[in-house]
JSON list of C-alpha atoms and ligand atoms in Angstrom, two decimals:
[
{"chain": "X", "resi": 1, "resn": "MET", "atom": "CA", "xyz": [-184.79, -85.36, -63.16]},
{"chain": "X", "resi": 2, "resn": "SER", "atom": "CA", "xyz": [-182.29, -82.96, -61.53]},
{"chain": "X", "resi": 3, "resn": "ASP", "atom": "CA", "xyz": [-181.70, -81.96, -57.94]},
{"chain": "X", "resi": 4, "resn": "PHE", "atom": "CA", "xyz": [-181.75, -78.22, -57.29]},
{"chain": "X", "resi": 5, "resn": "ILE", "atom": "CA", "xyz": [-180.21, -76.55, -54.27]},
{"chain": "X", "resi": 6, "resn": "SER", "atom": "CA", "xyz": [-180.72, -72.98, -53.14]},
{"chain": "X", "resi": 7, "resn": "THR", "atom": "CA", "xyz": [-178.99, -71.43, -50.15]},
{"chain": "X", "resi": 8, "resn": "LYS", "atom": "CA", "xyz": [-179.65, -68.84, -47.49]},
{"chain": "X", "resi": 9, "resn": "HIS", "atom": "CA", "xyz": [-177.15, -67.35, -45.08]},
{"chain": "X", "resi": 10, "resn": "PHE", "atom": "CA", "xyz": [-178.44, -65.81, -41.86]},
{"chain": "X", "resi": 11, "resn": "ILE", "atom": "CA", "xyz": [-175.66, -63.86, -40.17]},
{"chain": "X", "resi": 12, "resn": "GLY", "atom": "CA", "xyz": [-175.02, -61.83, -37.04]},
{"chain": "X", "resi": 13, "resn": "PHE", "atom": "CA", "xyz": [-176.53, -63.57, -34.01]},
{"chain": "X", "resi": 14, "resn": "PRO", "atom": "CA", "xyz": [-174.68, -62.48, -30.88]},
{"chain": "X", "resi": 15, "resn": "CYS", "atom": "CA", "xyz": [-175.18, -64.97, -28.08]},
{"chain": "X", "resi": 16, "resn": "THR", "atom": "CA", "xyz": [-173.29, -66.74, -25.32]},
{"chain": "X", "resi": 17, "resn": "HIS", "atom": "CA", "xyz": [-172.98, -70.30, -24.17]},
{"chain": "X", "resi": 18, "resn": "ARG", "atom": "CA", "xyz": [-170.70, -72.58, -22.22]},
{"chain": "X", "resi": 19, "resn": "GLN", "atom": "CA", "xyz": [-169.74, -76.23, -22.55]},
{"chain": "X", "resi": 20, "resn": "TRP", "atom": "CA", "xyz": [-170.05, -77.34, -18.97]},
{"chain": "X", "resi": 21, "resn": "LYS", "atom": "CA", "xyz": [-168.59, -80.79, -19.67]},
{"chain": "X", "resi": 22, "resn": "ALA", "atom": "CA", "xyz": [-165.40, -79.41, -21.22]},
{"chain": "X", "resi": 23, "resn": "ASP", "atom": "CA", "xyz": [-162.15, -79.54, -19.26]},
{"chain": "X", "resi": 24, "resn": "SER", "atom": "CA", "xyz": [-160.83, -76.55, -21.18]},
{"chain": "X", "resi": 25, "resn": "HIS", "atom": "CA", "xyz": [-161.72, -72.85, -20.94]},
{"chain": "X", "resi": 26, "resn": "CYS", "atom": "CA", "xyz": [-164.85, -73.72, -22.98]},
{"chain": "X", "resi": 27, "resn": "LYS", "atom": "CA", "xyz": [-166.55, -74.44, -19.64]},
{"chain": "X", "resi": 28, "resn": "TYR", "atom": "CA", "xyz": [-166.67, -70.68, -19.01]},
{"chain": "X", "resi": 29, "resn": "VAL", "atom": "CA", "xyz": [-169.47, -68.59, -20.48]},
{"chain": "X", "resi": 30, "resn": "HIS", "atom": "CA", "xyz": [-168.24, -67.14, -23.77]},
{"chain": "X", "resi": 31, "resn": "GLY", "atom": "CA", "xyz": [-169.88, -65.43, -26.69]},
{"chain": "X", "resi": 32, "resn": "TYR", "atom": "CA", "xyz": [-169.73, -65.18, -30.47]},
{"chain": "X", "resi": 33, "resn": "SER", "atom": "CA", "xyz": [-171.72, -63.86, -33.35]},
{"chain": "X", "resi": 34, "resn": "ARG", "atom": "CA", "xyz": [-173.19, -67.03, -34.80]},
{"chain": "X", "resi": 35, "resn": "SER", "atom": "CA", "xyz": [-174.34, -67.60, -38.37]},
{"chain": "X", "resi": 36, "resn": "PHE", "atom": "CA", "xyz": [-176.43, -70.22, -40.09]},
{"chain": "X", "resi": 37, "resn": "TYR", "atom": "CA", "xyz": [-175.89, -71.37, -43.68]},
{"chain": "X", "resi": 38, "resn": "PHE", "atom": "CA", "xyz": [-178.73, -73.44, -45.07]},
{"chain": "X", "resi": 39, "resn": "GLU", "atom": "CA", "xyz": [-178.88, -75.49, -48.24]},
{"chain": "X", "resi": 40, "resn": "PHE", "atom": "CA", "xyz": [-182.39, -76.36, -49.41]},
{"chain": "X", "resi": 41, "resn": "LYS", "atom": "CA", "xyz": [-182.96, -79.14, -51.90]},
{"chain": "X", "resi": 42, "resn": "SER", "atom": "CA", "xyz": [-185.79, -80.02, -54.27]},
{"chain": "X", "resi": 43, "resn": "THR", "atom": "CA", "xyz": [-186.36, -81.90, -57.48]},
{"chain": "X", "resi": 44, "resn": "GLU", "atom": "CA", "xyz": [-189.35, -79.74, -58.34]},
{"chain": "X", "resi": 45, "resn": "LEU", "atom": "CA", "xyz": [-189.34, -75.96, -58.68]},
{"chain": "X", "resi": 46, "resn": "THR", "atom": "CA", "xyz": [-192.06, -73.37, -58.01]},
{"chain": "X", "resi": 47, "resn": "LYS", "atom": "CA", "xyz": [-193.88, -71.68, -60.89]},
{"chain": "X", "resi": 48, "resn": "GLU", "atom": "CA", "xyz": [-191.22, -68.94, -60.61]},
{"chain": "X", "resi": 49, "resn": "GLY", "atom": "CA", "xyz": [-188.48, -71.57, -61.01]},
{"chain": "X", "resi": 50, "resn": "TRP", "atom": "CA", "xyz": [-187.30, -71.45, -57.38]},
{"chain": "X", "resi": 51, "resn": "VAL", "atom": "CA", "xyz": [-186.42, -74.09, -54.78]},
{"chain": "X", "resi": 52, "resn": "VAL", "atom": "CA", "xyz": [-187.49, -71.72, -51.99]},
{"chain": "X", "resi": 53, "resn": "ASP", "atom": "CA", "xyz": [-188.25, -68.01, -52.12]},
{"chain": "X", "resi": 54, "resn": "PHE", "atom": "CA", "xyz": [-185.22, -66.23, -50.58]},
{"chain": "X", "resi": 55, "resn": "GLY", "atom": "CA", "xyz": [-187.59, -63.54, -49.30]},
{"chain": "X", "resi": 56, "resn": "GLY", "atom": "CA", "xyz": [-190.11, -66.03, -47.95]},
{"chain": "X", "resi": 57, "resn": "LEU", "atom": "CA", "xyz": [-188.08, -67.14, -44.95]},
{"chain": "X", "resi": 58, "resn": "LYS", "atom": "CA", "xyz": [-189.22, -64.48, -42.44]},
{"chain": "X", "resi": 59, "resn": "GLU", "atom": "CA", "xyz": [-190.63, -67.05, -40.03]},
{"chain": "X", "resi": 60, "resn": "ILE", "atom": "CA", "xyz": [-187.24, -68.77, -39.87]},
{"chain": "X", "resi": 61, "resn": "LYS", "atom": "CA", "xyz": [-185.42, -65.45, -39.34]},
{"chain": "X", "resi": 62, "resn": "LYS", "atom": "CA", "xyz": [-187.87, -64.60, -36.56]},
{"chain": "X", "resi": 63, "resn": "TRP", "atom": "CA", "xyz": [-187.24, -67.92, -34.82]},
{"chain": "X", "resi": 64, "resn": "LEU", "atom": "CA", "xyz": [-183.45, -67.57, -35.20]},
{"chain": "X", "resi": 65, "resn": "ASP", "atom": "CA", "xyz": [-183.69, -64.06, -33.68]},
{"chain": "X", "resi": 66, "resn": "TYR", "atom": "CA", "xyz": [-185.70, -65.41, -30.77]},
{"chain": "X", "resi": 67, "resn": "MET", "atom": "CA", "xyz": [-183.18, -68.17, -30.11]},
{"chain": "X", "resi": 68, "resn": "PHE", "atom": "CA", "xyz": [-179.85, -66.53, -30.89]},
{"chain": "X", "resi": 69, "resn": "ASP", "atom": "CA", "xyz": [-180.07, -62.72, -30.87]},
{"chain": "X", "resi": 70, "resn": "HIS", "atom": "CA", "xyz": [-178.77, -61.33, -27.53]},
{"chain": "X", "resi": 71, "resn": "THR", "atom": "CA", "xyz": [-179.50, -64.61, -25.78]},
{"chain": "X", "resi": 72, "resn": "PHE", "atom": "CA", "xyz": [-177.82, -66.87, -23.28]},
{"chain": "X", "resi": 73, "resn": "LEU", "atom": "CA", "xyz": [-177.83, -70.50, -24.41]},
{"chain": "X", "resi": 74, "resn": "ALA", "atom": "CA", "xyz": [-177.73, -73.25, -21.81]},
{"chain": "X", "resi": 75, "resn": "SER", "atom": "CA", "xyz": [-177.59, -76.99, -22.25]},
{"chain": "X", "resi": 76, "resn": "SER", "atom": "CA", "xyz": [-180.58, -78.62, -20.62]},
{"chain": "X", "resi": 77, "resn": "ASP", "atom": "CA", "xyz": [-178.35, -80.73, -18.36]},
{"chain": "X", "resi": 78, "resn": "ASP", "atom": "CA", "xyz": [-176.17, -77.84, -17.18]},
{"chain": "X", "resi": 79, "resn": "PRO", "atom": "CA", "xyz": [-175.84, -78.09, -13.37]},
{"chain": "X", "resi": 80, "resn": "PHE", "atom": "CA", "xyz": [-176.22, -74.30, -13.15]},
{"chain": "X", "resi": 81, "resn": "LEU", "atom": "CA", "xyz": [-179.51, -74.25, -15.06]},
{"chain": "X", "resi": 82, "resn": "GLU", "atom": "CA", "xyz": [-181.50, -73.08, -12.02]},
{"chain": "X", "resi": 83, "resn": "THR", "atom": "CA", "xyz": [-179.08, -70.18, -11.54]},
{"chain": "X", "resi": 84, "resn": "PHE", "atom": "CA", "xyz": [-179.50, -69.20, -15.19]},
{"chain": "X", "resi": 85, "resn": "LYS", "atom": "CA", "xyz": [-183.28, -69.41, -14.83]},
{"chain": "X", "resi": 86, "resn": "GLN", "atom": "CA", "xyz": [-183.10, -67.00, -11.91]},
{"chain": "X", "resi": 87, "resn": "LEU", "atom": "CA", "xyz": [-180.96, -64.58, -13.94]},
{"chain": "X", "resi": 88, "resn": "ASP", "atom": "CA", "xyz": [-183.53, -64.79, -16.73]},
{"chain": "X", "resi": 89, "resn": "LYS", "atom": "CA", "xyz": [-186.31, -64.07, -14.23]},
{"chain": "X", "resi": 90, "resn": "ASP", "atom": "CA", "xyz": [-184.33, -61.10, -12.90]},
{"chain": "X", "resi": 91, "resn": "GLY", "atom": "CA", "xyz": [-184.04, -59.68, -16.40]},
{"chain": "X", "resi": 92, "resn": "VAL", "atom": "CA", "xyz": [-180.28, -60.11, -16.59]},
{"chain": "X", "resi": 93, "resn": "ILE", "atom": "CA", "xyz": [-180.19, -62.62, -19.45]},
{"chain": "X", "resi": 94, "resn": "GLN", "atom": "CA", "xyz": [-182.55, -63.97, -22.09]},
{"chain": "X", "resi": 95, "resn": "LEU", "atom": "CA", "xyz": [-182.22, -67.69, -21.43]},
{"chain": "X", "resi": 96, "resn": "ARG", "atom": "CA", "xyz": [-182.78, -70.26, -24.16]},
{"chain": "X", "resi": 97, "resn": "VAL", "atom": "CA", "xyz": [-182.38, -73.94, -23.29]},
{"chain": "X", "resi": 98, "resn": "LEU", "atom": "CA", "xyz": [-181.46, -76.62, -25.80]},
{"chain": "X", "resi": 99, "resn": "PRO", "atom": "CA", "xyz": [-180.18, -80.18, -25.41]},
{"chain": "X", "resi": 100, "resn": "ASN", "atom": "CA", "xyz": [-176.59, -79.14, -26.20]},
{"chain": "X", "resi": 101, "resn": "ALA", "atom": "CA", "xyz": [-175.46, -75.55, -26.75]},
{"chain": "X", "resi": 102, "resn": "GLY", "atom": "CA", "xyz": [-172.26, -76.45, -28.67]},
{"chain": "X", "resi": 103, "resn": "MET", "atom": "CA", "xyz": [-171.97, -76.15, -32.43]},
{"chain": "X", "resi": 104, "resn": "GLU", "atom": "CA", "xyz": [-172.99, -79.73, -33.31]},
{"chain": "X", "resi": 105, "resn": "GLY", "atom": "CA", "xyz": [-175.81, -79.60, -30.75]},
{"chain": "X", "resi": 106, "resn": "THR", "atom": "CA", "xyz": [-177.01, -76.29, -32.15]},
{"chain": "X", "resi": 107, "resn": "ALA", "atom": "CA", "xyz": [-176.91, -77.67, -35.70]},
{"chain": "X", "resi": 108, "resn": "GLN", "atom": "CA", "xyz": [-179.09, -80.60, -34.65]},
{"chain": "X", "resi": 109, "resn": "TYR", "atom": "CA", "xyz": [-181.51, -78.35, -32.76]},
{"chain": "X", "resi": 110, "resn": "VAL", "atom": "CA", "xyz": [-181.83, -75.84, -35.60]},
{"chain": "X", "resi": 111, "resn": "TYR", "atom": "CA", "xyz": [-182.30, -78.61, -38.15]},
{"chain": "X", "resi": 112, "resn": "ASP", "atom": "CA", "xyz": [-185.04, -80.24, -36.03]},
{"chain": "X", "resi": 113, "resn": "GLU", "atom": "CA", "xyz": [-186.88, -76.91, -35.74]},
{"chain": "X", "resi": 114, "resn": "VAL", "atom": "CA", "xyz": [-186.36, -75.43, -39.19]},
{"chain": "X", "resi": 115, "resn": "ASN", "atom": "CA", "xyz": [-186.72, -78.48, -41.46]},
{"chain": "X", "resi": 116, "resn": "PRO", "atom": "CA", "xyz": [-190.43, -78.84, -40.61]},
{"chain": "X", "resi": 117, "resn": "MET", "atom": "CA", "xyz": [-190.89, -75.10, -41.31]},
{"chain": "X", "resi": 118, "resn": "ILE", "atom": "CA", "xyz": [-189.34, -75.48, -44.76]},
{"chain": "X", "resi": 119, "resn": "LYS", "atom": "CA", "xyz": [-191.39, -78.55, -45.53]},
{"chain": "X", "resi": 120, "resn": "LYS", "atom": "CA", "xyz": [-194.57, -76.75, -44.46]},
{"chain": "X", "resi": 121, "resn": "LEU", "atom": "CA", "xyz": [-193.72, -73.63, -46.46]},
{"chain": "X", "resi": 122, "resn": "THR", "atom": "CA", "xyz": [-193.08, -75.67, -49.60]},
{"chain": "X", "resi": 123, "resn": "HIS", "atom": "CA", "xyz": [-195.78, -78.29, -49.07]},
{"chain": "X", "resi": 124, "resn": "ASN", "atom": "CA", "xyz": [-193.10, -80.97, -48.70]},
{"chain": "X", "resi": 125, "resn": "ARG", "atom": "CA", "xyz": [-191.45, -79.98, -51.99]},
{"chain": "X", "resi": 126, "resn": "ALA", "atom": "CA", "xyz": [-188.14, -78.86, -50.39]},
{"chain": "X", "resi": 127, "resn": "TRP", "atom": "CA", "xyz": [-186.08, -79.76, -47.36]},
{"chain": "X", "resi": 128, "resn": "ILE", "atom": "CA", "xyz": [-182.76, -78.94, -45.68]},
{"chain": "X", "resi": 129, "resn": "SER", "atom": "CA", "xyz": [-179.97, -80.94, -47.33]},
{"chain": "X", "resi": 130, "resn": "ARG", "atom": "CA", "xyz": [-177.10, -79.34, -45.40]},
{"chain": "X", "resi": 131, "resn": "LEU", "atom": "CA", "xyz": [-176.74, -76.89, -42.54]},
{"chain": "X", "resi": 132, "resn": "GLU", "atom": "CA", "xyz": [-173.60, -75.18, -41.33]},
{"chain": "X", "resi": 133, "resn": "VAL", "atom": "CA", "xyz": [-173.65, -73.45, -37.94]},
{"chain": "X", "resi": 134, "resn": "ARG", "atom": "CA", "xyz": [-170.69, -71.14, -37.40]},
{"chain": "X", "resi": 135, "resn": "GLU", "atom": "CA", "xyz": [-169.57, -69.48, -34.17]},
{"chain": "X", "resi": 136, "resn": "ASN", "atom": "CA", "xyz": [-166.76, -67.44, -35.73]},
{"chain": "X", "resi": 137, "resn": "GLU", "atom": "CA", "xyz": [-164.52, -67.39, -38.79]},
{"chain": "X", "resi": 138, "resn": "LYS", "atom": "CA", "xyz": [-162.62, -70.42, -37.46]},
{"chain": "X", "resi": 139, "resn": "ASN", "atom": "CA", "xyz": [-165.18, -72.83, -36.02]},
{"chain": "X", "resi": 140, "resn": "SER", "atom": "CA", "xyz": [-168.33, -74.44, -37.35]},
{"chain": "X", "resi": 141, "resn": "ALA", "atom": "CA", "xyz": [-170.32, -77.67, -37.37]},
{"chain": "X", "resi": 142, "resn": "ILE", "atom": "CA", "xyz": [-172.06, -79.11, -40.42]},
{"chain": "X", "resi": 143, "resn": "LEU", "atom": "CA", "xyz": [-175.13, -81.31, -40.34]},
{"chain": "X", "resi": 144, "resn": "ILE", "atom": "CA", "xyz": [-175.98, -83.44, -43.36]},
{"chain": "X", "resi": 145, "resn": "PRO", "atom": "CA", "xyz": [-179.24, -85.29, -42.79]},
{"chain": "X", "resi": 146, "resn": "LYS", "atom": "CA", "xyz": [-179.51, -88.94, -43.77]},
{"chain": "X", "resi": 147, "resn": "ASP", "atom": "CA", "xyz": [-181.80, -89.37, -46.79]},
{"chain": "K", "resi": 201, "resn": "LIG", "atom": "N1", "xyz": [-166.39, -79.79, -32.20]},
{"chain": "K", "resi": 201, "resn": "LIG", "atom": "C1", "xyz": [-166.50, -78.79, -31.29]},
{"chain": "K", "resi": 201, "resn": "LIG", "atom": "N2", "xyz": [-165.42, -78.41, -30.59]},
{"chain": "K", "resi": 201, "resn": "LIG", "atom": "C2", "xyz": [-165.51, -77.41, -29.71]},
{"chain": "K", "resi": 201, "resn": "LIG", "atom": "C3", "xyz": [-166.73, -76.72, -29.52]},
{"chain": "K", "resi": 201, "resn": "LIG", "atom": "C4", "xyz": [-167.85, -77.16, -30.26]},
{"chain": "K", "resi": 201, "resn": "LIG", "atom": "O1", "xyz": [-168.98, -76.63, -30.13]},
{"chain": "K", "resi": 201, "resn": "LIG", "atom": "N3", "xyz": [-167.71, -78.18, -31.13]},
{"chain": "K", "resi": 201, "resn": "LIG", "atom": "N4", "xyz": [-166.76, -75.68, -28.68]},
{"chain": "K", "resi": 201, "resn": "LIG", "atom": "C5", "xyz": [-165.70, -75.25, -28.04]},
{"chain": "K", "resi": 201, "resn": "LIG", "atom": "C6", "xyz": [-165.73, -73.99, -27.22]},
{"chain": "K", "resi": 201, "resn": "LIG", "atom": "O2", "xyz": [-166.97, -73.84, -26.62]},
{"chain": "K", "resi": 201, "resn": "LIG", "atom": "C7", "xyz": [-165.44, -72.73, -28.07]},
{"chain": "K", "resi": 201, "resn": "LIG", "atom": "O3", "xyz": [-166.59, -72.43, -28.79]},
{"chain": "K", "resi": 201, "resn": "LIG", "atom": "C8", "xyz": [-164.20, -72.83, -28.89]},
{"chain": "K", "resi": 201, "resn": "LIG", "atom": "O4", "xyz": [-163.15, -72.42, -28.08]},
{"chain": "K", "resi": 201, "resn": "LIG", "atom": "P1", "xyz": [-161.62, -72.74, -28.35]},
{"chain": "K", "resi": 201, "resn": "LIG", "atom": "O5", "xyz": [-161.32, -74.18, -28.12]},
{"chain": "K", "resi": 201, "resn": "LIG", "atom": "O6", "xyz": [-160.86, -71.80, -27.55]},
{"chain": "K", "resi": 201, "resn": "LIG", "atom": "O7", "xyz": [-161.51, -72.48, -29.85]},
{"chain": "K", "resi": 201, "resn": "LIG", "atom": "P2", "xyz": [-160.68, -71.37, -30.54]},
{"chain": "K", "resi": 201, "resn": "LIG", "atom": "O8", "xyz": [-161.10, -71.37, -31.96]},
{"chain": "K", "resi": 201, "resn": "LIG", "atom": "O9", "xyz": [-160.78, -70.06, -29.85]},
{"chain": "K", "resi": 201, "resn": "LIG", "atom": "O10", "xyz": [-159.24, -71.97, -30.36]},
{"chain": "K", "resi": 201, "resn": "LIG", "atom": "P3", "xyz": [-157.85, -71.43, -30.89]},
{"chain": "K", "resi": 201, "resn": "LIG", "atom": "O11", "xyz": [-156.96, -72.58, -30.65]},
{"chain": "K", "resi": 201, "resn": "LIG", "atom": "O12", "xyz": [-157.54, -70.23, -30.09]},
{"chain": "K", "resi": 201, "resn": "LIG", "atom": "O13", "xyz": [-158.04, -71.14, -32.34]},
{"chain": "K", "resi": 201, "resn": "LIG", "atom": "C9", "xyz": [-164.44, -75.98, -28.07]},
{"chain": "K", "resi": 201, "resn": "LIG", "atom": "N5", "xyz": [-164.41, -77.03, -29.02]}
]
């Protein structure tokens, strides 16, 4: 029995974040166009011979748009969270809160949200075997789930 992997690259998600615990300039709000590179794995293919349908991932794209398209990402323990909530209320930013807004934190968050979507879509036939979250051409974090 072979393992099959298919991939999908979602690109162009302009959003901002800050790393409030950093001593460097990363503590200031800064923005990038993020991208998400998924690898999906299965040992069993669909009747068409696919791991996942490349065109069947609209729900995932919709969720990524909600989270990362023209949004302001804050870590849930950011001391300025209340200020950001007020800015969201005032219509200045679209606030999205996650446990950690950095690249590794985002990879974990996206994996936790999207892996169940893939499993549901494929009736547990396929899952995320690797996920790379990129903030620009230089920097990314890769999550490889434990089997
Ligand atoms: N492992 C991680 N390291 C860093 C993260 C991260 O999420 N994971 N994030 C940051 C900053 O928030 C920022 O995203 C990177 O800024 P910077 O250190 O300035 O990185 P540059 O690529 O611009 O650095 P150059 O030296 O100018 O190439 C920091 N680290």
